[in-house]
Amino acid sequence: RDTIGQSSHAKGKHIDSFRTIPFDKWLRLFIQYAFIVAKRDEFDYAVEILRHASWSNALQARESQDSIRFAIITCAIHGNRYPVAVEQSRKLINIHQFNNEAFRILLASVGHGMHATDAFLASTLSKHLLRELKTADAAFRNKDSLKWNNVTKRYAPTGSSSKADDEDDDEVAIGVPEESGKGAQQTQKPNLPTKRNPMGVAVYGQICLAARSYQSALFYLLHAYEYCPQDPMICLCLAIASVGRAMQRPADNRHHLVTQGLAFLAKYRKIRGEDMEHLDEVEYNFGRAFHQLGLLTHAARHYEQALEIAEKRMREDDQDYGMAQTAAYNLSLIYATTGSTPKAQSLYRRWLSL
C-alpha cells in the first residue's frame, strides 16, 4: 500500500485500480471470499480478512469502510458472534453521528436469541449510547456547547470527557485507521439536530427493558413517546414496561400501571391495526399481556383470534405463518395448565409438528 501511495504522489494523480482491477472490485472480492469462509464456520479467519482489508490505504473511503463493517456484522450474525456485531455497530454509530440508520443496524444485528440479548445488554454499549444521548441533547439545546474534533471526526461536548469515556472510545476505535487514503478528503461534518430524536432514547429504553429495569425503561420510553407519540413500537415497549413493572414487588400502584399498560396497548392496536397484515401480531401481543397478568380467559381468546387470522392468510400463502406458531405454543400452555389436554394436543398436531 505504501508503494501505491508513493507512486500516486509521484505522478500527481489519484490511483483507483491495482493490476487494472478497480479497488471497489477488489473489495467485492474480499467480502465474497470472507462470506465463503464464514459459511465454512471459519469466522475468525473471515473477520481477519476483512480487518486487513480495512487497513488498506486504497479502501479508506467511507463507503468502503462501511461496506467492510457491514460484512463483518453479517459474518458475526452467521457465526453467532453477537458481541462482534455490536462492536461494529458502535463504530457505525460513532462514524455516522446523529444518524438513525446506525441505530437500526444495531437493532437488526441483535434481533433474536438469548446470546444476542446478552450482547445487547453489554455495559460498554449502554454507556456508549448514554454518551450519544447527552451529545444529541446538547446539540439540540445549545449548539455552542459542542466542538468539532478533527481527529475523531465527531462533535463532542466541550470539557466533558473523562478517563472512562476515553477508554471506551479507544476500545471502539481499535482497528479503525485514521482516514488518509482514497476518500479521506470527502469527510464532511454531520448536520446538527434541529429537533428531538426519539431513536436514541427508545433504544436505551429497550436496553433497560431487556435488563428488566422497568422503572428506568419507562423514564426513557416516555421521553421517546413525547417526541414521537404515533410510533407503534414505542407504544408497545411502554405497554411491556408498564405491565412488567406492575408485576414487580416494589411497584407503587399496580392497578395504575396495568391500566397504563393496557392504554398503550390500545393505542398500539389503533396505530398498528390499520394494516391488515399485522392483525395477528396485535392479537398475539394482547394475548401475551393478559397471559402475563394471569387473565387466561382473555389471553386464550386473543391467541385464538391470532390463529384464525393466520388460517385465513395461509389460504393464499401456505408458508406465511405469521405469529401462529408462537400463539399456538402459548395457547397450548394455557390448555395444558387448565386441564384441556385434547385441545393442547390438537394445537401440537396443527401448528407445532413437522
CSV table of C-alpha atoms in Angstrom, one decimal, residues 16-344:
chain,number,residue,atom,x,y,z
A,16,ASP,CA,-8.1,3.9,-8.3
A,17,SER,CA,-7.0,0.4,-9.5
A,18,PHE,CA,-4.5,-2.3,-8.9
A,19,ARG,CA,-3.4,-4.6,-11.8
A,20,THR,CA,-6.1,-2.9,-13.9
A,21,ILE,CA,-8.8,-4.0,-11.5
A,22,PRO,CA,-10.7,-1.2,-9.7
A,23,PHE,CA,-10.4,-1.0,-5.9
A,24,ASP,CA,-14.2,-1.5,-5.5
A,25,LYS,CA,-14.0,-4.8,-7.3
A,26,TRP,CA,-11.1,-5.9,-5.1
A,27,LEU,CA,-13.3,-5.0,-2.1
A,28,ARG,CA,-16.2,-7.0,-3.5
A,29,LEU,CA,-13.8,-10.0,-4.0
A,30,PHE,CA,-12.5,-9.8,-0.4
A,31,ILE,CA,-16.1,-9.6,1.0
A,32,GLN,CA,-17.3,-12.5,-1.1
A,33,TYR,CA,-14.3,-14.6,-0.1
A,34,ALA,CA,-14.9,-13.7,3.6
A,35,PHE,CA,-18.6,-14.9,3.2
A,36,ILE,CA,-17.4,-18.2,1.8
A,37,VAL,CA,-15.0,-18.7,4.6
A,38,ALA,CA,-17.7,-17.7,7.2
A,39,LYS,CA,-20.1,-20.3,5.7
A,40,ARG,CA,-17.4,-22.9,6.4
A,41,ASP,CA,-17.6,-21.9,10.1
A,42,GLU,CA,-14.2,-20.2,10.0
A,43,PHE,CA,-15.4,-17.0,11.5
A,44,ASP,CA,-12.1,-15.8,12.9
A,45,TYR,CA,-10.4,-16.1,9.6
A,46,ALA,CA,-13.2,-14.3,7.8
A,47,VAL,CA,-13.0,-11.4,10.2
A,48,GLU,CA,-9.2,-11.3,9.9
A,49,ILE,CA,-9.5,-11.0,6.1
A,50,LEU,CA,-12.0,-8.1,6.4
A,51,ARG,CA,-9.9,-6.3,9.1
A,52,HIS,CA,-6.8,-6.5,6.9
A,53,ALA,CA,-8.8,-5.0,4.1
A,54,SER,CA,-10.0,-2.2,6.3
A,55,TRP,CA,-6.4,-1.2,7.0
A,56,SER,CA,-5.5,-0.7,3.3
A,57,ASN,CA,-4.9,2.9,2.2
A,58,ALA,CA,-6.8,2.1,-1.0
A,59,LEU,CA,-10.0,1.3,0.9
A,60,GLN,CA,-10.2,4.3,3.3
A,61,ALA,CA,-13.3,5.9,1.6
A,62,ARG,CA,-16.2,6.0,4.0
A,63,GLU,CA,-18.3,3.9,1.6
A,64,SER,CA,-15.6,1.2,1.6
A,65,GLN,CA,-15.2,1.2,5.3
A,66,ASP,CA,-18.9,1.0,5.8
A,67,SER,CA,-19.1,-2.0,3.4
A,68,ILE,CA,-16.4,-3.8,5.4
A,69,ARG,CA,-18.2,-3.2,8.7
A,70,PHE,CA,-21.5,-4.4,7.2
A,71,ALA,CA,-19.7,-7.6,6.0
A,72,ILE,CA,-18.2,-8.2,9.5
A,73,ILE,CA,-21.6,-7.8,11.0
A,74,THR,CA,-23.0,-10.3,8.5
A,75,CYS,CA,-20.3,-12.8,9.3
A,76,ALA,CA,-20.8,-12.2,13.1
A,77,ILE,CA,-24.6,-12.9,12.8
A,78,HIS,CA,-23.9,-16.0,10.8
A,79,GLY,CA,-21.4,-17.3,13.4
A,80,ASN,CA,-23.5,-16.2,16.4
A,81,ARG,CA,-20.7,-13.8,17.5
A,82,TYR,CA,-23.1,-11.0,18.5
A,83,PRO,CA,-20.5,-9.1,20.6
A,84,VAL,CA,-18.6,-8.5,17.4
A,85,ALA,CA,-21.7,-7.3,15.6
A,86,VAL,CA,-22.4,-4.9,18.5
A,87,GLU,CA,-18.8,-3.6,18.3
A,88,GLN,CA,-19.1,-2.9,14.6
A,89,SER,CA,-22.5,-1.3,15.1
A,90,ARG,CA,-21.0,1.0,17.7
A,91,LYS,CA,-18.3,2.0,15.2
A,92,LEU,CA,-21.1,2.9,12.7
A,93,ILE,CA,-22.9,4.9,15.4
A,94,ASN,CA,-19.6,6.8,16.1
A,95,ILE,CA,-18.9,7.5,12.4
A,96,HIS,CA,-22.4,8.4,11.4
A,97,GLN,CA,-23.2,10.8,14.2
A,98,PHE,CA,-26.9,12.0,14.6
A,99,ASN,CA,-27.9,9.3,12.0
A,100,ASN,CA,-30.7,6.9,12.9
A,101,GLU,CA,-29.8,4.3,10.4
A,102,ALA,CA,-26.8,3.2,12.5
A,103,PHE,CA,-29.2,2.5,15.4
A,104,ARG,CA,-31.4,0.5,13.2
A,105,ILE,CA,-28.4,-1.6,12.1
A,106,LEU,CA,-27.6,-2.2,15.7
A,107,LEU,CA,-31.1,-3.4,16.5
A,108,ALA,CA,-31.2,-5.6,13.4
A,109,SER,CA,-27.9,-7.2,14.2
A,110,VAL,CA,-29.2,-8.4,17.7
A,111,GLY,CA,-32.7,-9.3,16.5
A,112,HIS,CA,-33.2,-12.7,18.1
A,113,GLY,CA,-31.9,-15.2,20.6
A,114,MET,CA,-30.5,-15.1,24.1
A,115,HIS,CA,-26.9,-14.6,23.0
A,116,ALA,CA,-28.0,-11.6,21.0
A,117,THR,CA,-29.8,-10.2,24.1
A,118,ASP,CA,-26.6,-10.7,26.2
A,119,ALA,CA,-24.6,-8.7,23.7
A,120,PHE,CA,-27.3,-6.0,23.7
A,121,LEU,CA,-27.0,-5.7,27.5
A,122,ALA,CA,-23.3,-5.2,27.4
A,123,SER,CA,-22.3,-2.3,29.8
A,124,THR,CA,-20.0,-0.8,27.1
A,125,LEU,CA,-22.9,-0.4,24.7
A,126,SER,CA,-25.2,1.2,27.3
A,127,LYS,CA,-22.5,3.7,28.4
A,128,HIS,CA,-21.8,4.5,24.8
A,129,LEU,CA,-25.4,5.1,24.0
A,130,LEU,CA,-25.9,7.2,27.1
A,131,ARG,CA,-23.0,9.5,25.9
A,132,GLU,CA,-24.6,9.7,22.5
A,133,LEU,CA,-27.9,10.8,24.1
A,134,LYS,CA,-26.1,13.5,26.1
A,135,THR,CA,-24.3,14.7,22.9
A,136,ALA,CA,-27.5,14.8,20.9
A,137,ASP,CA,-29.3,16.6,23.8
A,138,ALA,CA,-26.5,19.2,24.0
A,139,ALA,CA,-26.7,19.7,20.2
A,140,PHE,CA,-30.4,20.5,20.4
A,141,ARG,CA,-30.3,22.7,23.4
A,142,ASN,CA,-27.1,24.7,22.8
A,143,LYS,CA,-25.0,24.1,19.7
A,144,ASP,CA,-22.2,26.3,21.1
A,145,SER,CA,-21.6,23.7,23.8
A,146,LEU,CA,-20.2,21.3,21.2
A,147,LYS,CA,-16.9,21.4,19.4
A,148,TRP,CA,-15.7,19.6,16.3
A,149,ASN,CA,-12.9,17.1,16.8
A,150,ASN,CA,-10.8,16.8,13.6
A,151,VAL,CA,-9.2,13.6,14.8
A,152,THR,CA,-12.3,11.6,15.7
A,153,LYS,CA,-14.4,13.4,13.0
A,154,ARG,CA,-17.2,13.9,15.6
A,155,TYR,CA,-18.9,16.6,17.7
A,156,ALA,CA,-18.3,16.4,21.4
A,157,PRO,CA,-19.3,18.5,24.4
A,158,THR,CA,-16.6,20.9,25.4
A,159,GLY,CA,-14.7,19.9,28.6
A,160,SER,CA,-16.8,16.9,29.4
A,161,SER,CA,-14.5,14.0,28.5
A,162,SER,CA,-13.5,11.6,31.2
A,163,LYS,CA,-10.9,8.8,31.5
A,164,ALA,CA,-13.6,6.1,31.4
A,165,ASP,CA,-15.2,7.7,28.3
A,166,ASP,CA,-11.8,7.8,26.6
A,167,GLU,CA,-11.1,4.2,27.4
A,168,ASP,CA,-14.5,3.1,25.9
A,169,ASP,CA,-13.9,5.2,22.8
A,170,ASP,CA,-10.4,3.7,22.3
A,171,GLU,CA,-12.0,0.3,22.6
A,172,VAL,CA,-14.4,1.1,19.8
A,173,ALA,CA,-11.6,2.7,17.7
A,174,ILE,CA,-9.4,-0.4,17.7
A,175,GLY,CA,-8.8,-1.5,14.1
A,176,VAL,CA,-10.2,1.8,12.7
A,177,PRO,CA,-7.3,3.6,10.9
A,178,GLU,CA,-7.2,7.3,10.6
A,179,GLU,CA,-8.5,8.2,7.1
A,180,SER,CA,-5.6,9.1,4.9
A,181,GLY,CA,-6.2,7.4,1.6
A,182,LYS,CA,-8.9,7.5,-1.0
A,183,GLY,CA,-12.0,9.4,0.0
A,184,ALA,CA,-10.5,10.8,3.2
A,185,GLN,CA,-10.9,14.4,1.9
A,186,GLN,CA,-14.6,13.8,1.4
A,187,THR,CA,-15.4,13.7,5.2
A,188,GLN,CA,-18.0,16.3,6.0
A,189,LYS,CA,-19.4,17.5,9.3
A,190,PRO,CA,-22.8,15.9,10.1
A,191,ASN,CA,-25.8,18.2,10.3
A,192,LEU,CA,-26.6,19.1,13.9
A,193,PRO,CA,-30.1,18.0,15.0
A,194,THR,CA,-32.8,20.7,14.9
A,195,LYS,CA,-35.5,18.7,16.8
A,196,ARG,CA,-35.8,15.9,19.3
A,197,ASN,CA,-34.9,12.5,18.1
A,198,PRO,CA,-36.8,9.5,19.7
A,199,MET,CA,-34.4,6.9,18.3
A,200,GLY,CA,-31.6,7.1,20.8
A,201,VAL,CA,-33.8,7.3,23.9
A,202,ALA,CA,-36.0,4.5,22.6
A,203,VAL,CA,-33.0,2.2,22.1
A,204,TYR,CA,-31.7,3.0,25.5
A,205,GLY,CA,-35.1,2.3,27.0
A,206,GLN,CA,-35.2,-1.1,25.2
A,207,ILE,CA,-31.9,-1.9,26.8
A,208,CYS,CA,-33.4,-1.1,30.2
A,209,LEU,CA,-36.4,-3.2,29.2
A,210,ALA,CA,-34.3,-6.2,28.3
A,211,ALA,CA,-32.4,-5.9,31.6
A,212,ARG,CA,-35.8,-5.9,33.4
A,213,SER,CA,-35.2,-2.4,34.8
A,214,TYR,CA,-38.7,-1.4,34.0
A,215,GLN,CA,-38.7,1.9,36.0
A,216,SER,CA,-35.7,3.2,34.0
A,217,ALA,CA,-37.3,1.9,30.8
A,218,LEU,CA,-40.5,3.8,31.5
A,219,PHE,CA,-38.5,7.0,32.0
A,220,TYR,CA,-36.7,6.9,28.7
A,221,LEU,CA,-39.5,5.4,26.7
A,222,LEU,CA,-41.9,8.1,27.9
A,223,HIS,CA,-39.4,10.7,26.6
A,224,ALA,CA,-39.4,8.8,23.2
A,225,TYR,CA,-43.2,8.8,23.3
A,226,GLU,CA,-43.2,12.5,23.9
A,227,TYR,CA,-41.1,13.0,20.8
A,228,CYS,CA,-43.0,10.6,18.6
A,229,PRO,CA,-46.4,9.5,20.0
A,230,GLN,CA,-47.5,7.8,16.8
A,231,ASP,CA,-44.8,5.1,16.7
A,232,PRO,CA,-46.4,1.7,17.4
A,233,MET,CA,-43.1,0.2,18.6
A,234,ILE,CA,-42.7,2.8,21.3
A,235,CYS,CA,-46.3,2.3,22.4
A,236,LEU,CA,-45.7,-1.5,22.6
A,237,CYS,CA,-42.5,-1.1,24.6
A,238,LEU,CA,-44.3,1.2,27.0
A,239,ALA,CA,-47.0,-1.3,27.5
A,240,ILE,CA,-44.4,-4.1,28.2
A,241,ALA,CA,-42.6,-1.8,30.6
A,242,SER,CA,-45.8,-0.9,32.4
A,243,VAL,CA,-47.0,-4.4,32.8
A,244,GLY,CA,-43.6,-5.7,33.8
A,245,ARG,CA,-43.2,-3.0,36.4
A,246,ALA,CA,-46.7,-3.9,37.7
A,247,MET,CA,-45.6,-7.5,38.2
A,248,GLN,CA,-42.6,-6.4,40.4
A,249,ARG,CA,-42.8,-6.4,44.1
A,250,PRO,CA,-41.7,-2.7,44.7
A,251,ALA,CA,-44.4,-1.4,42.3
A,252,ASP,CA,-46.1,1.7,43.9
A,253,ASN,CA,-49.5,1.3,42.2
A,254,ARG,CA,-50.1,-1.9,40.4
A,255,HIS,CA,-53.6,-1.1,39.1
A,256,HIS,CA,-52.4,2.2,37.7
A,257,LEU,CA,-49.5,0.5,35.9
A,258,VAL,CA,-51.7,-2.2,34.5
A,259,THR,CA,-54.2,0.4,33.3
A,260,GLN,CA,-51.4,2.4,31.8
A,261,GLY,CA,-50.0,-0.6,30.0
A,262,LEU,CA,-53.4,-1.5,28.5
A,263,ALA,CA,-53.9,2.1,27.4
A,264,PHE,CA,-50.6,2.0,25.5
A,265,LEU,CA,-51.6,-1.4,24.1
A,266,ALA,CA,-54.9,0.1,22.9
A,267,LYS,CA,-53.0,2.9,21.1
A,268,TYR,CA,-50.6,0.4,19.7
A,269,ARG,CA,-53.5,-1.6,18.2
A,270,LYS,CA,-55.1,1.6,16.8
A,271,ILE,CA,-51.8,2.5,15.0
A,272,ARG,CA,-50.6,-1.0,14.0
A,273,GLY,CA,-54.1,-2.4,13.3
A,274,GLU,CA,-54.6,-0.1,10.4
A,275,ASP,CA,-52.6,-2.6,8.3
A,276,MET,CA,-54.5,-5.9,7.9
A,277,GLU,CA,-51.2,-7.7,7.6
A,278,HIS,CA,-50.3,-7.0,11.3
A,279,LEU,CA,-53.6,-8.0,12.9
A,280,ASP,CA,-52.3,-11.4,14.1
A,281,GLU,CA,-49.3,-9.6,15.7
A,282,VAL,CA,-51.7,-7.2,17.5
A,283,GLU,CA,-53.8,-10.1,18.8
A,284,TYR,CA,-50.8,-12.0,19.9
A,285,ASN,CA,-49.4,-9.1,21.9
A,286,PHE,CA,-52.7,-8.5,23.6
A,287,GLY,CA,-52.9,-12.2,24.4
A,288,ARG,CA,-49.3,-12.1,25.8
A,289,ALA,CA,-50.1,-9.2,28.0
A,290,PHE,CA,-53.2,-10.9,29.5
A,291,HIS,CA,-51.2,-14.1,29.8
A,292,GLN,CA,-48.6,-12.3,31.9
A,293,LEU,CA,-51.3,-10.8,34.1
A,294,GLY,CA,-52.9,-14.2,34.7
A,295,LEU,CA,-56.1,-13.4,32.9
A,296,LEU,CA,-56.0,-16.7,31.0
A,297,THR,CA,-59.6,-16.5,29.5
A,298,HIS,CA,-58.8,-13.1,27.8
A,299,ALA,CA,-55.4,-14.4,26.7
A,300,ALA,CA,-56.9,-17.5,25.2
A,301,ARG,CA,-59.4,-15.5,23.2
A,302,HIS,CA,-56.7,-13.3,21.7
A,303,TYR,CA,-54.5,-16.2,20.9
A,304,GLU,CA,-57.4,-18.0,19.1
A,305,GLN,CA,-58.1,-14.9,17.1
A,306,ALA,CA,-54.4,-14.7,16.0
A,307,LEU,CA,-54.7,-18.4,14.9
A,308,GLU,CA,-57.9,-17.6,12.9
A,309,ILE,CA,-56.2,-14.7,11.1
A,310,ALA,CA,-53.3,-17.0,10.3
A,311,GLU,CA,-55.6,-19.6,8.9
A,312,LYS,CA,-57.2,-17.1,6.5
A,313,ARG,CA,-53.8,-15.8,5.4
A,314,MET,CA,-52.4,-19.3,4.7
A,315,ARG,CA,-55.2,-20.0,2.2
A,316,GLU,CA,-53.3,-17.6,0.0
A,317,ASP,CA,-49.8,-18.4,1.1
A,318,ASP,CA,-49.4,-21.7,3.0
A,319,GLN,CA,-45.9,-20.7,4.2
A,320,ASP,CA,-47.0,-17.4,5.8
A,321,TYR,CA,-47.4,-18.4,9.4
A,322,GLY,CA,-47.0,-15.0,10.9
A,323,MET,CA,-47.4,-15.3,14.7
A,324,ALA,CA,-49.4,-18.5,14.5
A,325,GLN,CA,-46.8,-20.9,15.9
A,326,THR,CA,-45.8,-18.7,18.9
A,327,ALA,CA,-49.5,-18.0,19.6
A,328,ALA,CA,-50.3,-21.8,19.4
A,329,TYR,CA,-47.5,-22.6,21.8
A,330,ASN,CA,-48.6,-20.1,24.4
A,331,LEU,CA,-52.3,-21.2,24.0
A,332,SER,CA,-51.2,-24.8,24.4
A,333,LEU,CA,-49.6,-23.9,27.7
A,334,ILE,CA,-52.9,-22.4,28.9
A,335,TYR,CA,-54.8,-25.5,27.8
A,336,ALA,CA,-52.3,-27.8,29.5
A,337,THR,CA,-52.5,-25.9,32.8
A,338,THR,CA,-56.3,-25.8,32.8
A,339,GLY,CA,-56.7,-29.5,32.0
A,340,SER,CA,-57.8,-29.2,28.4
A,341,THR,CA,-55.2,-31.8,27.2
A,342,PRO,CA,-57.1,-32.8,24.0
A,343,LYS,CA,-57.1,-29.1,22.8
A,344,ALA,CA,-53.4,-28.8,23.6
